[in-house]
N, CA, C, O and CB atoms as a CASP TS submission, in Angstrom:
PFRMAT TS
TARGET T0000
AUTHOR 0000-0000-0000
METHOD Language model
MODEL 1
PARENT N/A
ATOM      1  N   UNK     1     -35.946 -20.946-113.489  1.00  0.00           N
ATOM      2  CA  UNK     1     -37.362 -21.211-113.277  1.00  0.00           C
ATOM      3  C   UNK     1     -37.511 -22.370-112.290  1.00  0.00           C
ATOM      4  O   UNK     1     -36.823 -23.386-112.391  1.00  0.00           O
ATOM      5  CB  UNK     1     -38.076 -21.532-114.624  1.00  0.00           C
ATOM      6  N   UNK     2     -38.483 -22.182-111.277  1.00  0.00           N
ATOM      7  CA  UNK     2     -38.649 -23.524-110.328  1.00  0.00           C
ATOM      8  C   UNK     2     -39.865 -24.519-110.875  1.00  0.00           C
ATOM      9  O   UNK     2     -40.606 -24.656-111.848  1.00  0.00           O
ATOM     10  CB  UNK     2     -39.065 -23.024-108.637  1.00  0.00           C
ATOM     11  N   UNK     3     -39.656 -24.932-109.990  1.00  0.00           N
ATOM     12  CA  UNK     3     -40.929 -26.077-110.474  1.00  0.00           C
ATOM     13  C   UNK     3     -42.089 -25.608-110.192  1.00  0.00           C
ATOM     14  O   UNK     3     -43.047 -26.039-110.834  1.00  0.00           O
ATOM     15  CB  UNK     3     -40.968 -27.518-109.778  1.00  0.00           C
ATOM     16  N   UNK     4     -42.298 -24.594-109.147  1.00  0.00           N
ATOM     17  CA  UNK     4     -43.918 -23.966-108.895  1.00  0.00           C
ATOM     18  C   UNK     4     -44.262 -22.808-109.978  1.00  0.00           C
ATOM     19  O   UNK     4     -45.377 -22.286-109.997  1.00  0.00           O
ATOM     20  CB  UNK     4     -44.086 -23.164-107.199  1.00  0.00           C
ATOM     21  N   UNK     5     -43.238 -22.445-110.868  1.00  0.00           N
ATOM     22  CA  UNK     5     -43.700 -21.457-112.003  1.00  0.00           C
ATOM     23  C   UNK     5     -44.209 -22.210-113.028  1.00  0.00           C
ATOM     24  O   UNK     5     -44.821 -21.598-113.904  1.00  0.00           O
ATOM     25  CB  UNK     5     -42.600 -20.550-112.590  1.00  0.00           C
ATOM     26  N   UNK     6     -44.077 -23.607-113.134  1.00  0.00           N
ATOM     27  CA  UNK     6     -44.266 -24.370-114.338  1.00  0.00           C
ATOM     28  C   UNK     6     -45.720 -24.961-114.236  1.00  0.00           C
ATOM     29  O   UNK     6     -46.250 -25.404-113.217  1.00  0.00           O
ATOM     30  CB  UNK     6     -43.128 -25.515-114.496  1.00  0.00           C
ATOM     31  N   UNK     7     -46.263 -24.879-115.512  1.00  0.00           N
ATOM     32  CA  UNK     7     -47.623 -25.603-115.709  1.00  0.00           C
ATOM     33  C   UNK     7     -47.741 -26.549-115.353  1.00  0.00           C
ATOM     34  O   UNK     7     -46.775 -27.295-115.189  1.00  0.00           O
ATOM     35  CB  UNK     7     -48.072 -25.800-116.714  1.00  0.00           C
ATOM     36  N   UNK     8     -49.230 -26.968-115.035  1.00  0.00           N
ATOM     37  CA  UNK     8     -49.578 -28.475-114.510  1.00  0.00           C
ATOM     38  C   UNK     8     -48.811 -29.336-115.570  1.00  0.00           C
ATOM     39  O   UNK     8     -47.815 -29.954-115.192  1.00  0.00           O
ATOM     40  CB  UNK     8     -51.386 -28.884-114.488  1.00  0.00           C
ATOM     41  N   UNK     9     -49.255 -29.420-116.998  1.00  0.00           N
ATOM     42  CA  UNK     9     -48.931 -30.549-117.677  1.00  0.00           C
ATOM     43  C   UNK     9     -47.093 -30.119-118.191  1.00  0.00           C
ATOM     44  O   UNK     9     -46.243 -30.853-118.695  1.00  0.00           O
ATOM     45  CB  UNK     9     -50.249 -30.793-119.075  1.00  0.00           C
ATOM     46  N   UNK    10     -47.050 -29.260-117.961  1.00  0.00           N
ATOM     47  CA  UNK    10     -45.372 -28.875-118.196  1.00  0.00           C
ATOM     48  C   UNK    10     -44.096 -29.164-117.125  1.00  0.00           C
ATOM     49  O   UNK    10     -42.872 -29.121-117.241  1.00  0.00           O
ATOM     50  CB  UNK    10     -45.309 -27.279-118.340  1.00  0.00           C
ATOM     51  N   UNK    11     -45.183 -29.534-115.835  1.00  0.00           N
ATOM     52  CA  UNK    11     -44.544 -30.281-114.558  1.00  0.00           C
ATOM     53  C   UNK    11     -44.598 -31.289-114.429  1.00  0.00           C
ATOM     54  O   UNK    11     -43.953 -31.821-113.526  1.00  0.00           O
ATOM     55  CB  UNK    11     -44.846 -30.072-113.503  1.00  0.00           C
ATOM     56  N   UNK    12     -45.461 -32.073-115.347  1.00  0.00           N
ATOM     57  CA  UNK    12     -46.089 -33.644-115.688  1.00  0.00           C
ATOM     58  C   UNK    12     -44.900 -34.238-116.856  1.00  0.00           C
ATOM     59  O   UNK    12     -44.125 -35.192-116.792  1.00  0.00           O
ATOM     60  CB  UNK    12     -48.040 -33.551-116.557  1.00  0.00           C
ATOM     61  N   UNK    13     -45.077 -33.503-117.620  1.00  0.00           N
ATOM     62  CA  UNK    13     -43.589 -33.609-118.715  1.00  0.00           C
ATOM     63  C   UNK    13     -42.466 -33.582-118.230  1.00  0.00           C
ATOM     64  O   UNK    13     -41.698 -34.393-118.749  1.00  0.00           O
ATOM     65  CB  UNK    13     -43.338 -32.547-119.690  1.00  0.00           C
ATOM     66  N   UNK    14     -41.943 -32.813-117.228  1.00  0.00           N
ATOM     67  CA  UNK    14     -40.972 -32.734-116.909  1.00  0.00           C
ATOM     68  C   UNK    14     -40.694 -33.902-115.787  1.00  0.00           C
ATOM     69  O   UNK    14     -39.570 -34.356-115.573  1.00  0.00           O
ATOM     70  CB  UNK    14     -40.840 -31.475-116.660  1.00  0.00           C
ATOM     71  N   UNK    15     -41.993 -34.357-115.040  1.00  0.00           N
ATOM     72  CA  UNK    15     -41.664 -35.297-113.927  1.00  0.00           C
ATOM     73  C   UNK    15     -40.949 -36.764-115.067  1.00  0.00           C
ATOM     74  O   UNK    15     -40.098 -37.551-114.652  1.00  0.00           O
ATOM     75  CB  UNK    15     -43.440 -35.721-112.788  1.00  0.00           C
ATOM     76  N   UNK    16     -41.523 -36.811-116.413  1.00  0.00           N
ATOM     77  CA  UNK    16     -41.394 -38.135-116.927  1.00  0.00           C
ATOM     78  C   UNK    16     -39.999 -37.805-117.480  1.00  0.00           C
ATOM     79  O   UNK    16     -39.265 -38.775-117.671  1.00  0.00           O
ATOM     80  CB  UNK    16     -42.600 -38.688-118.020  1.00  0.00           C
ATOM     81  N   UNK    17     -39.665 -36.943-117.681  1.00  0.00           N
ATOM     82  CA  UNK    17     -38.276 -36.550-118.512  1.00  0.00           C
ATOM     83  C   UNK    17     -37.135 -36.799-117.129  1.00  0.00           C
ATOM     84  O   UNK    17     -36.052 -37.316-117.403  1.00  0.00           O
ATOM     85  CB  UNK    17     -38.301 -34.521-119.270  1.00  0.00           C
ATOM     86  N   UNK    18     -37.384 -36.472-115.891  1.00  0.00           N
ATOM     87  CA  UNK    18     -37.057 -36.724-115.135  1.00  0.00           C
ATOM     88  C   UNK    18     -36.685 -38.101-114.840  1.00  0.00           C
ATOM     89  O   UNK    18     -35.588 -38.633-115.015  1.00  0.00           O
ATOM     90  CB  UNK    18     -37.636 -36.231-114.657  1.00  0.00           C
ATOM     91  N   UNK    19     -37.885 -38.661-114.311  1.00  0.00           N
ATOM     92  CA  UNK    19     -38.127 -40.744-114.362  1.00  0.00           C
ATOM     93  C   UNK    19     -37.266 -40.853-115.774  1.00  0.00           C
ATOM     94  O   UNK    19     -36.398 -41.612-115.343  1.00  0.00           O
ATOM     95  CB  UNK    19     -40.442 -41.644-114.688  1.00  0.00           C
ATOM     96  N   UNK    20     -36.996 -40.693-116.772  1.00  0.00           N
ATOM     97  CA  UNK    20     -36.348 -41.115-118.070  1.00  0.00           C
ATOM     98  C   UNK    20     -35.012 -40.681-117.412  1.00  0.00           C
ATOM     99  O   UNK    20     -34.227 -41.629-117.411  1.00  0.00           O
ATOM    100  CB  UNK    20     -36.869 -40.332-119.655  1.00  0.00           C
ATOM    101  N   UNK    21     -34.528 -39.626-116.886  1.00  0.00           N
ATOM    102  CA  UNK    21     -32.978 -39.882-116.997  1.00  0.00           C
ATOM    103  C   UNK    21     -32.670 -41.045-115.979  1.00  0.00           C
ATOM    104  O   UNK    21     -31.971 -41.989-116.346  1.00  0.00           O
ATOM    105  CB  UNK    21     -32.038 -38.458-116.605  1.00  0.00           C
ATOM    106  N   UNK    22     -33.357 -40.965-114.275  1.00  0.00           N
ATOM    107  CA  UNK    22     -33.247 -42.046-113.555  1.00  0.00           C
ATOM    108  C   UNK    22     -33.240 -42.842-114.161  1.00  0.00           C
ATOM    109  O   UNK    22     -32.071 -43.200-114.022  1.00  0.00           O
ATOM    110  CB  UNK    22     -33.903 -42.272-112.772  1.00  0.00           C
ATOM    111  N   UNK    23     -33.641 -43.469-114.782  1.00  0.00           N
ATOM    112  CA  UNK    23     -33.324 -44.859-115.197  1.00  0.00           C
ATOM    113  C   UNK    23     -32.234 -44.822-116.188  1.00  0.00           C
ATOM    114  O   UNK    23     -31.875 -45.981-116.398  1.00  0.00           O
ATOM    115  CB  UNK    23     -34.545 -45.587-115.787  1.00  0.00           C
ATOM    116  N   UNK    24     -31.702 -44.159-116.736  1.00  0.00           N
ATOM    117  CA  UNK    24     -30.422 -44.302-117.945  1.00  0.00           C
ATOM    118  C   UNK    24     -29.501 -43.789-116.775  1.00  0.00           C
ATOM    119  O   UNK    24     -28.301 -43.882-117.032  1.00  0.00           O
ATOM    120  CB  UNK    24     -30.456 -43.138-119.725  1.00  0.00           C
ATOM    121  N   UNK    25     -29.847 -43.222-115.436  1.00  0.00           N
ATOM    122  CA  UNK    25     -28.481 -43.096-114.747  1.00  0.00           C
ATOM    123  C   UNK    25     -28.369 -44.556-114.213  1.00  0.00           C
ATOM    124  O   UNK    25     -27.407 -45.244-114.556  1.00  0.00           O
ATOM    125  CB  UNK    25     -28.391 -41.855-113.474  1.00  0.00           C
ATOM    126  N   UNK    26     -29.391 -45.075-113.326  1.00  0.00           N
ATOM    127  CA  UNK    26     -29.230 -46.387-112.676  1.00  0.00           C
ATOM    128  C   UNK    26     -28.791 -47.175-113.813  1.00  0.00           C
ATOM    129  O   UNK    26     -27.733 -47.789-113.679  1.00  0.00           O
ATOM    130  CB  UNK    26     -30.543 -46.978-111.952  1.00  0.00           C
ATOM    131  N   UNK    27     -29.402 -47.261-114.869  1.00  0.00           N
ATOM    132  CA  UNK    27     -28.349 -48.127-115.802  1.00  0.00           C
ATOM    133  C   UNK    27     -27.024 -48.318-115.834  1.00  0.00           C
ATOM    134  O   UNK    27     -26.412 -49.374-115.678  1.00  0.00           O
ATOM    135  CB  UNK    27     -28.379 -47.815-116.866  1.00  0.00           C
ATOM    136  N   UNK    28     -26.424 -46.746-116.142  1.00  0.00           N
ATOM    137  CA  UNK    28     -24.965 -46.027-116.234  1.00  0.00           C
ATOM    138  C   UNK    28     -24.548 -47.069-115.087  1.00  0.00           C
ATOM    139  O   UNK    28     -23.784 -48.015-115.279  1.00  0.00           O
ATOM    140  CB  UNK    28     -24.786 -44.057-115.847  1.00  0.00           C
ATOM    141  N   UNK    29     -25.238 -46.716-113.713  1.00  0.00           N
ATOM    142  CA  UNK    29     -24.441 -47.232-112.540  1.00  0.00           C
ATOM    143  C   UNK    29     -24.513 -48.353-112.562  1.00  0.00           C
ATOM    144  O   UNK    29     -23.626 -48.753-111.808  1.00  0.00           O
ATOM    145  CB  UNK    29     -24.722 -46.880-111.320  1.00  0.00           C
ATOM    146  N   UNK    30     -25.246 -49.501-113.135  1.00  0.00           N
ATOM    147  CA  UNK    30     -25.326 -50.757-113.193  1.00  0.00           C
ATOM    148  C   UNK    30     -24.065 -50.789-113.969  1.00  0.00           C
ATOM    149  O   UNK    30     -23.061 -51.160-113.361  1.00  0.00           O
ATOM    150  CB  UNK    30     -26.621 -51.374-113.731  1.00  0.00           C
ATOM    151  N   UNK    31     -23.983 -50.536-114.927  1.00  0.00           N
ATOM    152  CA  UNK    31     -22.739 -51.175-115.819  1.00  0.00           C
ATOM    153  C   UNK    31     -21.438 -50.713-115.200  1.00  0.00           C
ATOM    154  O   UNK    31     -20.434 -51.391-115.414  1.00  0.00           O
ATOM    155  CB  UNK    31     -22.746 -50.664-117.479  1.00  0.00           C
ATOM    156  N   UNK    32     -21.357 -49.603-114.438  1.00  0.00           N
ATOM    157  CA  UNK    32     -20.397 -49.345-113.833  1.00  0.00           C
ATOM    158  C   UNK    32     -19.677 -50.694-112.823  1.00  0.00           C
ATOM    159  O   UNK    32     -18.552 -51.184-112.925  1.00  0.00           O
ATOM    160  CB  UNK    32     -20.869 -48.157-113.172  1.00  0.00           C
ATOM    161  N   UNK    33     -20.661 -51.003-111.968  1.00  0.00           N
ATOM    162  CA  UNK    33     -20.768 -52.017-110.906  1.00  0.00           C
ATOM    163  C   UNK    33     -20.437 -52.985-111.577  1.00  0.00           C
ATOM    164  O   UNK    33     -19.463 -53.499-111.025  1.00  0.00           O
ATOM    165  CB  UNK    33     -22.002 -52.233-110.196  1.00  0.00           C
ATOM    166  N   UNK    34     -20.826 -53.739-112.833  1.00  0.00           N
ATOM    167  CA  UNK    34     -20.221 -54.809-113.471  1.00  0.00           C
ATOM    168  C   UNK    34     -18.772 -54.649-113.725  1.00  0.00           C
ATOM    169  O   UNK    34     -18.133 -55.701-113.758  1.00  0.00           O
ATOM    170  CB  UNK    34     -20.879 -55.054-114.655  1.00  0.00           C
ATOM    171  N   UNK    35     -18.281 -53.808-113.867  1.00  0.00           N
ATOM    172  CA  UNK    35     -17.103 -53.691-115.011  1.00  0.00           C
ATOM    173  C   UNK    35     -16.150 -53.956-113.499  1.00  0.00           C
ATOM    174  O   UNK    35     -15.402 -54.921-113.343  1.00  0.00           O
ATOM    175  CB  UNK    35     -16.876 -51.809-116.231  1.00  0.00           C
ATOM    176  N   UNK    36     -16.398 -52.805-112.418  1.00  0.00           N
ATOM    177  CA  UNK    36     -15.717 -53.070-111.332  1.00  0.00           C
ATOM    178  C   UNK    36     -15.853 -54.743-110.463  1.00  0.00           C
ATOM    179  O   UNK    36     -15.204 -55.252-109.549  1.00  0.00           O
ATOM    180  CB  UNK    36     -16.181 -51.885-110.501  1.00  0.00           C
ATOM    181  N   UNK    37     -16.850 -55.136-111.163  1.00  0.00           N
ATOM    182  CA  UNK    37     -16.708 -56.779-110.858  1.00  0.00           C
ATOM    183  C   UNK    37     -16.127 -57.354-110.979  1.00  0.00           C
ATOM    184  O   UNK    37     -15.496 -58.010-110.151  1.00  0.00           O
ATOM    185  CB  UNK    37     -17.159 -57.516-111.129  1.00  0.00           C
ATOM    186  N   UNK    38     -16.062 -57.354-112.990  1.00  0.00           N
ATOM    187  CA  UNK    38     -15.158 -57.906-113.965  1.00  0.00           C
ATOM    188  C   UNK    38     -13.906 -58.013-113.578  1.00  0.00           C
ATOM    189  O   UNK    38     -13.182 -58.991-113.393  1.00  0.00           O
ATOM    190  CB  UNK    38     -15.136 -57.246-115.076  1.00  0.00           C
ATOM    191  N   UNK    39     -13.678 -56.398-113.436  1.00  0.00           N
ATOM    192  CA  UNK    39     -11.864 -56.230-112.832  1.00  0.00           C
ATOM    193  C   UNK    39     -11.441 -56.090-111.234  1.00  0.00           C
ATOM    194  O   UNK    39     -10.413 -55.551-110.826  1.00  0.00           O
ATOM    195  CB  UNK    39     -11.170 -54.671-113.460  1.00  0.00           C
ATOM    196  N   UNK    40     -12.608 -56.782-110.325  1.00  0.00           N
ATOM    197  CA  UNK    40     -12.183 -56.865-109.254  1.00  0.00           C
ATOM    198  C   UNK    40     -11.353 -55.802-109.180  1.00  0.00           C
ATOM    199  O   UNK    40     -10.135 -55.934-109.299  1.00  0.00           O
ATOM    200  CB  UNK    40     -11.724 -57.987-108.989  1.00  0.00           C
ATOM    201  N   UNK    41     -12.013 -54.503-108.949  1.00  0.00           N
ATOM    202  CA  UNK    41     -11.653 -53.690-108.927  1.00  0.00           C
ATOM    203  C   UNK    41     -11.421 -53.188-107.200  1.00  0.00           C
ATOM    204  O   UNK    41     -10.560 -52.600-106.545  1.00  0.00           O
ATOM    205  CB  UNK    41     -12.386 -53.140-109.844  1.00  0.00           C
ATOM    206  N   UNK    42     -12.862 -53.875-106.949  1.00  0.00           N
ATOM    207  CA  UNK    42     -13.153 -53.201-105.193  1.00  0.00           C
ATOM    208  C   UNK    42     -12.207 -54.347-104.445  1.00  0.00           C
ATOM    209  O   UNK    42     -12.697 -54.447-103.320  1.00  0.00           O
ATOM    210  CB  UNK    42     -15.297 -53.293-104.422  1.00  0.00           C
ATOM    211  N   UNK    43     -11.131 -55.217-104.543  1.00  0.00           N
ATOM    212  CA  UNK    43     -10.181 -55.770-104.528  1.00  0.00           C
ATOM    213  C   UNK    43      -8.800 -54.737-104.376  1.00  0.00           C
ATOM    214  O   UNK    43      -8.430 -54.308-103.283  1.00  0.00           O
ATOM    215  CB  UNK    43     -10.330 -56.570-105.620  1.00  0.00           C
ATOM    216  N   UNK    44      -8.419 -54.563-105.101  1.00  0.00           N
ATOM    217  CA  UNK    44      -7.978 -53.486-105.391  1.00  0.00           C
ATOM    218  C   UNK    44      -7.568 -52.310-104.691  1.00  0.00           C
ATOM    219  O   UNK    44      -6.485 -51.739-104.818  1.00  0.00           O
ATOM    220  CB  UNK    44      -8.588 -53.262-105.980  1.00  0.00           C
ATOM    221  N   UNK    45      -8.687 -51.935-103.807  1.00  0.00           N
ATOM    222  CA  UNK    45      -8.748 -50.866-102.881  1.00  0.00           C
ATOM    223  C   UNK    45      -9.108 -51.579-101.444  1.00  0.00           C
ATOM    224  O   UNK    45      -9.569 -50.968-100.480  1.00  0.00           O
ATOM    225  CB  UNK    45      -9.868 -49.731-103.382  1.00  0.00           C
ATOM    226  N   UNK    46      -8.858 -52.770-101.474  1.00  0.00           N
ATOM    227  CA  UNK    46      -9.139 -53.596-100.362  1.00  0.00           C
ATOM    228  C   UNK    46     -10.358 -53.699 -99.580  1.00  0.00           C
ATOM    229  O   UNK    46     -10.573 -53.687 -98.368  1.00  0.00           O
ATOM    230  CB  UNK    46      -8.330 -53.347 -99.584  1.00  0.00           C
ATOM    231  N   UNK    47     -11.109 -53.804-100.622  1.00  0.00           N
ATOM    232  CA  UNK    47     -12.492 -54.069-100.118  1.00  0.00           C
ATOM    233  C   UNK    47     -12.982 -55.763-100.164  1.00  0.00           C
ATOM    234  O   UNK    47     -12.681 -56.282-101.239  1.00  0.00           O
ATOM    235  CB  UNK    47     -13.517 -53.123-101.097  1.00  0.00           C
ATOM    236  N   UNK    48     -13.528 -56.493 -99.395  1.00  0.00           N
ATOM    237  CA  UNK    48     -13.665 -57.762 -99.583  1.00  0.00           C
ATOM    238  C   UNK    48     -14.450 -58.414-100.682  1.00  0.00           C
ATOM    239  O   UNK    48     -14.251 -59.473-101.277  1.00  0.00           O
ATOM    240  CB  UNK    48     -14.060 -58.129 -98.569  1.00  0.00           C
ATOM    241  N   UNK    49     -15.523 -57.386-100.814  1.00  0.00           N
ATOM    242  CA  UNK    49     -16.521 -57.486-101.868  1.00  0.00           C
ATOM    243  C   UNK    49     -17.307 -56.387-102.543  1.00  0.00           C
ATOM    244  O   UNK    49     -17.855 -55.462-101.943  1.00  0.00           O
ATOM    245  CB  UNK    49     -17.377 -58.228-101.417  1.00  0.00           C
ATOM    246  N   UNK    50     -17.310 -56.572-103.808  1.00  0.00           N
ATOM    247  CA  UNK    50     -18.638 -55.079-104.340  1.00  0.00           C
ATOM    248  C   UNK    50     -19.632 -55.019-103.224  1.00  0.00           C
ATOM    249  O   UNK    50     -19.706 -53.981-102.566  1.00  0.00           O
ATOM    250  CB  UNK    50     -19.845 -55.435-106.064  1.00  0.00           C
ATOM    251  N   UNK    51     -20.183 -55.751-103.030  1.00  0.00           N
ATOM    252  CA  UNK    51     -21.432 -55.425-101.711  1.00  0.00           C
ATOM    253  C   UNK    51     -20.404 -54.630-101.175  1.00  0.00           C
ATOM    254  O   UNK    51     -20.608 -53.483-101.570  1.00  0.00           O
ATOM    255  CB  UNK    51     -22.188 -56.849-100.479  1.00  0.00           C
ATOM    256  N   UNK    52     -19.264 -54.682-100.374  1.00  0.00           N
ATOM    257  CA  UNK    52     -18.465 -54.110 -99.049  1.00  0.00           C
ATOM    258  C   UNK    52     -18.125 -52.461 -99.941  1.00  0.00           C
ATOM    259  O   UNK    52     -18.275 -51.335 -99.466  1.00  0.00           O
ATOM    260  CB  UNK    52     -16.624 -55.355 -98.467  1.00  0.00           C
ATOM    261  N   UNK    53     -17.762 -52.738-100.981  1.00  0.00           N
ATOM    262  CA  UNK    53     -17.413 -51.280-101.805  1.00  0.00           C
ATOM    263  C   UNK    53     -18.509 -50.913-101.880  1.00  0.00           C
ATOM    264  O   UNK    53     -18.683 -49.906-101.194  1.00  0.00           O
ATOM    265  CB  UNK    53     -16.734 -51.191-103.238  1.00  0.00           C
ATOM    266  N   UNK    54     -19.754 -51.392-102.624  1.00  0.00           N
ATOM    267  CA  UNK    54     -20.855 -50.513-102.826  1.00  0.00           C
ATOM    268  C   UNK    54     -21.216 -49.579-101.067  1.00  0.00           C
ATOM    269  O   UNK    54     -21.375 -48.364-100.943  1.00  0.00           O
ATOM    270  CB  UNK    54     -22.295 -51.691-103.478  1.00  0.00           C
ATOM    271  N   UNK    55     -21.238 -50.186-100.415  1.00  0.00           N
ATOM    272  CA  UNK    55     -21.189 -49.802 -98.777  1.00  0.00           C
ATOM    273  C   UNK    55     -20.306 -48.701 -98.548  1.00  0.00           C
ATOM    274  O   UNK    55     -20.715 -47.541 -98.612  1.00  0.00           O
ATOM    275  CB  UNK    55     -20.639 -51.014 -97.804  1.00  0.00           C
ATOM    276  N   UNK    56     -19.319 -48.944 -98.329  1.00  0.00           N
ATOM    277  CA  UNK    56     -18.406 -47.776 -97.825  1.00  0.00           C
ATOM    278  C   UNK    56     -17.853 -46.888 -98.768  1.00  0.00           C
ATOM    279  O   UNK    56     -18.071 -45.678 -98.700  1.00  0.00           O
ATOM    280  CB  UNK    56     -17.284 -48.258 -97.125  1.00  0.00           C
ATOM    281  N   UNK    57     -17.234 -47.339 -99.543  1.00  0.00           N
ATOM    282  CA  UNK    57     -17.348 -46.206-100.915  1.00  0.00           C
ATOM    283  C   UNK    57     -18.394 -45.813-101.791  1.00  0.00           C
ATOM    284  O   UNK    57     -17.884 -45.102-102.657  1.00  0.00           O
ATOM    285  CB  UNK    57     -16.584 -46.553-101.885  1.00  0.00           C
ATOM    286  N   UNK    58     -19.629 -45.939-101.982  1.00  0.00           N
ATOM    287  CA  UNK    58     -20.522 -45.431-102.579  1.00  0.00           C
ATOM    288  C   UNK    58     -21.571 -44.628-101.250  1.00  0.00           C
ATOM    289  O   UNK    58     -21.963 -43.479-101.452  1.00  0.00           O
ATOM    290  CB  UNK    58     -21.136 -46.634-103.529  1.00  0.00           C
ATOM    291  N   UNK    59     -21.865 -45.199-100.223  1.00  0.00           N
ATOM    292  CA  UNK    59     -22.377 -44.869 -99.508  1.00  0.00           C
ATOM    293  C   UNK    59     -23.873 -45.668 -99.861  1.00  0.00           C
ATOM    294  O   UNK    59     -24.930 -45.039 -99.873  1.00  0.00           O
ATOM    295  CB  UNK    59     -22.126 -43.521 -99.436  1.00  0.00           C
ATOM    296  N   UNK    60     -23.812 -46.874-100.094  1.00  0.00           N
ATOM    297  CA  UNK    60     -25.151 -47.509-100.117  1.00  0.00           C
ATOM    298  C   UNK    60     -25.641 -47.530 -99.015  1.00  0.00           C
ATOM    299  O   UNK    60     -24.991 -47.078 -98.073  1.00  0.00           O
ATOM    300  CB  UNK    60     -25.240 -48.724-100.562  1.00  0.00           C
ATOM    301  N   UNK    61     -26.810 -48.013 -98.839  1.00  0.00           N
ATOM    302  CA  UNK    61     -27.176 -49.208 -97.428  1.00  0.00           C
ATOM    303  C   UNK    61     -26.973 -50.492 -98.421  1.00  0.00           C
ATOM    304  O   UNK    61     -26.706 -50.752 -99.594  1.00  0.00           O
ATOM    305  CB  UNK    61     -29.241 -49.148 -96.504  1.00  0.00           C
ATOM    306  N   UNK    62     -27.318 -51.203 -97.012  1.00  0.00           N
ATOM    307  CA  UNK    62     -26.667 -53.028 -97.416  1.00  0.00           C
ATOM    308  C   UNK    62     -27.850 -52.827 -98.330  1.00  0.00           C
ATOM    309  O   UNK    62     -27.594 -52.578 -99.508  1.00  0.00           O
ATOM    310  CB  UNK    62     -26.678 -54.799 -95.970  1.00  0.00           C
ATOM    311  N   UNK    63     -29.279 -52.910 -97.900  1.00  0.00           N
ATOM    312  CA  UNK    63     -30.684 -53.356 -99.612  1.00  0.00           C
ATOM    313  C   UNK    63     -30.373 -52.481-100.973  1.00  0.00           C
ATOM    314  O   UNK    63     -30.768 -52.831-102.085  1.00  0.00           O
ATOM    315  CB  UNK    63     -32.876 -52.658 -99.214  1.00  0.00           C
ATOM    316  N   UNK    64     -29.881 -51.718-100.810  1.00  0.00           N
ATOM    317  CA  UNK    64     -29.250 -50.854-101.809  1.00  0.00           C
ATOM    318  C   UNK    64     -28.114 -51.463-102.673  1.00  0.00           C
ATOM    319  O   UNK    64     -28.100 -51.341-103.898  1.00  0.00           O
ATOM    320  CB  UNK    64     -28.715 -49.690-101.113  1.00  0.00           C
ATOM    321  N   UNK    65     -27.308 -52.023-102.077  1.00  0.00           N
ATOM    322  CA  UNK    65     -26.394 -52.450-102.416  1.00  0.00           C
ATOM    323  C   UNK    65     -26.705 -53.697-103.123  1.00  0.00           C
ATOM    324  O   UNK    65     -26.419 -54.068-104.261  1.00  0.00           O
ATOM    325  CB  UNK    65     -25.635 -52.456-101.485  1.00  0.00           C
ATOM    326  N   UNK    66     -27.309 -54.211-102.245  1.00  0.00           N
ATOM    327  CA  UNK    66     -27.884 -55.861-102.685  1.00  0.00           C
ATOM    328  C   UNK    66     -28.666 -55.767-103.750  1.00  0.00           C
ATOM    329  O   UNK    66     -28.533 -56.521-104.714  1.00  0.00           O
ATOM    330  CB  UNK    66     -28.837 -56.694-101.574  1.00  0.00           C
ATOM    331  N   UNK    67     -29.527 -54.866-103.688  1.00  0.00           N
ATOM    332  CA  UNK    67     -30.472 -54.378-105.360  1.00  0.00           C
ATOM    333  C   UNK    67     -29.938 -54.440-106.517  1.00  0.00           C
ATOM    334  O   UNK    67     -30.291 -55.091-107.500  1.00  0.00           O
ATOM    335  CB  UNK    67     -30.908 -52.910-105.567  1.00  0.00           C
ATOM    336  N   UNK    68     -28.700 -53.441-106.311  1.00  0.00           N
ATOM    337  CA  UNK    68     -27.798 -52.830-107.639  1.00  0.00           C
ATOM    338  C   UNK    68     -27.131 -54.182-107.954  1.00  0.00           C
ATOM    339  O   UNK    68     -27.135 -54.490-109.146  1.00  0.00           O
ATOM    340  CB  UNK    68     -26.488 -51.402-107.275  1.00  0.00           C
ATOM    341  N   UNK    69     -26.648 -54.908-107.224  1.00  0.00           N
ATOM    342  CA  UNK    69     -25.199 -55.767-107.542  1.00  0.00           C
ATOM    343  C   UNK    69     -26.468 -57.302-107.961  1.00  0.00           C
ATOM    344  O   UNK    69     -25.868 -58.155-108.615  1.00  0.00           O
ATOM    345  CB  UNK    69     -23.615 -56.014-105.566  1.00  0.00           C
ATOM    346  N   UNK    70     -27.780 -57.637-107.719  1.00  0.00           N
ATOM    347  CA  UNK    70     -28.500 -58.576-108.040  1.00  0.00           C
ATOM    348  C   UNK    70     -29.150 -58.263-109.562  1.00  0.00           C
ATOM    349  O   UNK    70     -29.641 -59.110-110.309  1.00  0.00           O
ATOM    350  CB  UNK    70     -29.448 -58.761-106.912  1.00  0.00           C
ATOM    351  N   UNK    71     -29.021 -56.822-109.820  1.00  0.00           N
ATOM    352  CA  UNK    71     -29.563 -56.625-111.262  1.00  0.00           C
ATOM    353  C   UNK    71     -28.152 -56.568-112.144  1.00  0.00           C
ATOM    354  O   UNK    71     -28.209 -56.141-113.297  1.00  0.00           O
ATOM    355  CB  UNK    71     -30.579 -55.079-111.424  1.00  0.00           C
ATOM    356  N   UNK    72     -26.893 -57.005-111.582  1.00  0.00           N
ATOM    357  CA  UNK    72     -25.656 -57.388-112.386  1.00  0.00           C
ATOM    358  C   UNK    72     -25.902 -58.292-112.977  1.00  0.00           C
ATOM    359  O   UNK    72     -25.055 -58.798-113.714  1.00  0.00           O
ATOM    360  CB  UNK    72     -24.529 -57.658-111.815  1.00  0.00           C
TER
END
């Protein structure tokens, strides 16, 4: 089923069920980003810094990066 078969308020439900997982994923990925802090992990793979890993191995942009790693 797509999203244009679905009812107004059944596309309204679903937009918030939606917004609800985003945020328990960005969470997920927040704690991810800590732990690889913790264990200087992006070290490791010779990255200079989580900012520099979040960058080239995640594929951030730099405000992206800077977002995630400031709500650490």
């Amino acid at each position: 089923m797509t999203i244009k078969n679905l009812t107004d308020h059944k596309f309204l439900l679903e937009t918030k069920n939606a917004r609800a997982m985003e945020k328990l994923k960005i969470h997920d990925v927040l704690l991810h980003l800590k732990e690889i802090l913790n264990r200087k992990l992006f070290a490791d793979l010779n990255y200079g810094s989580l900012h520099e890993y979040c960058m080239q191995e995640l594929g951030y942009t730099s405000g992206e990066a800077d977002g995630r790693i400031k709500k650490n």
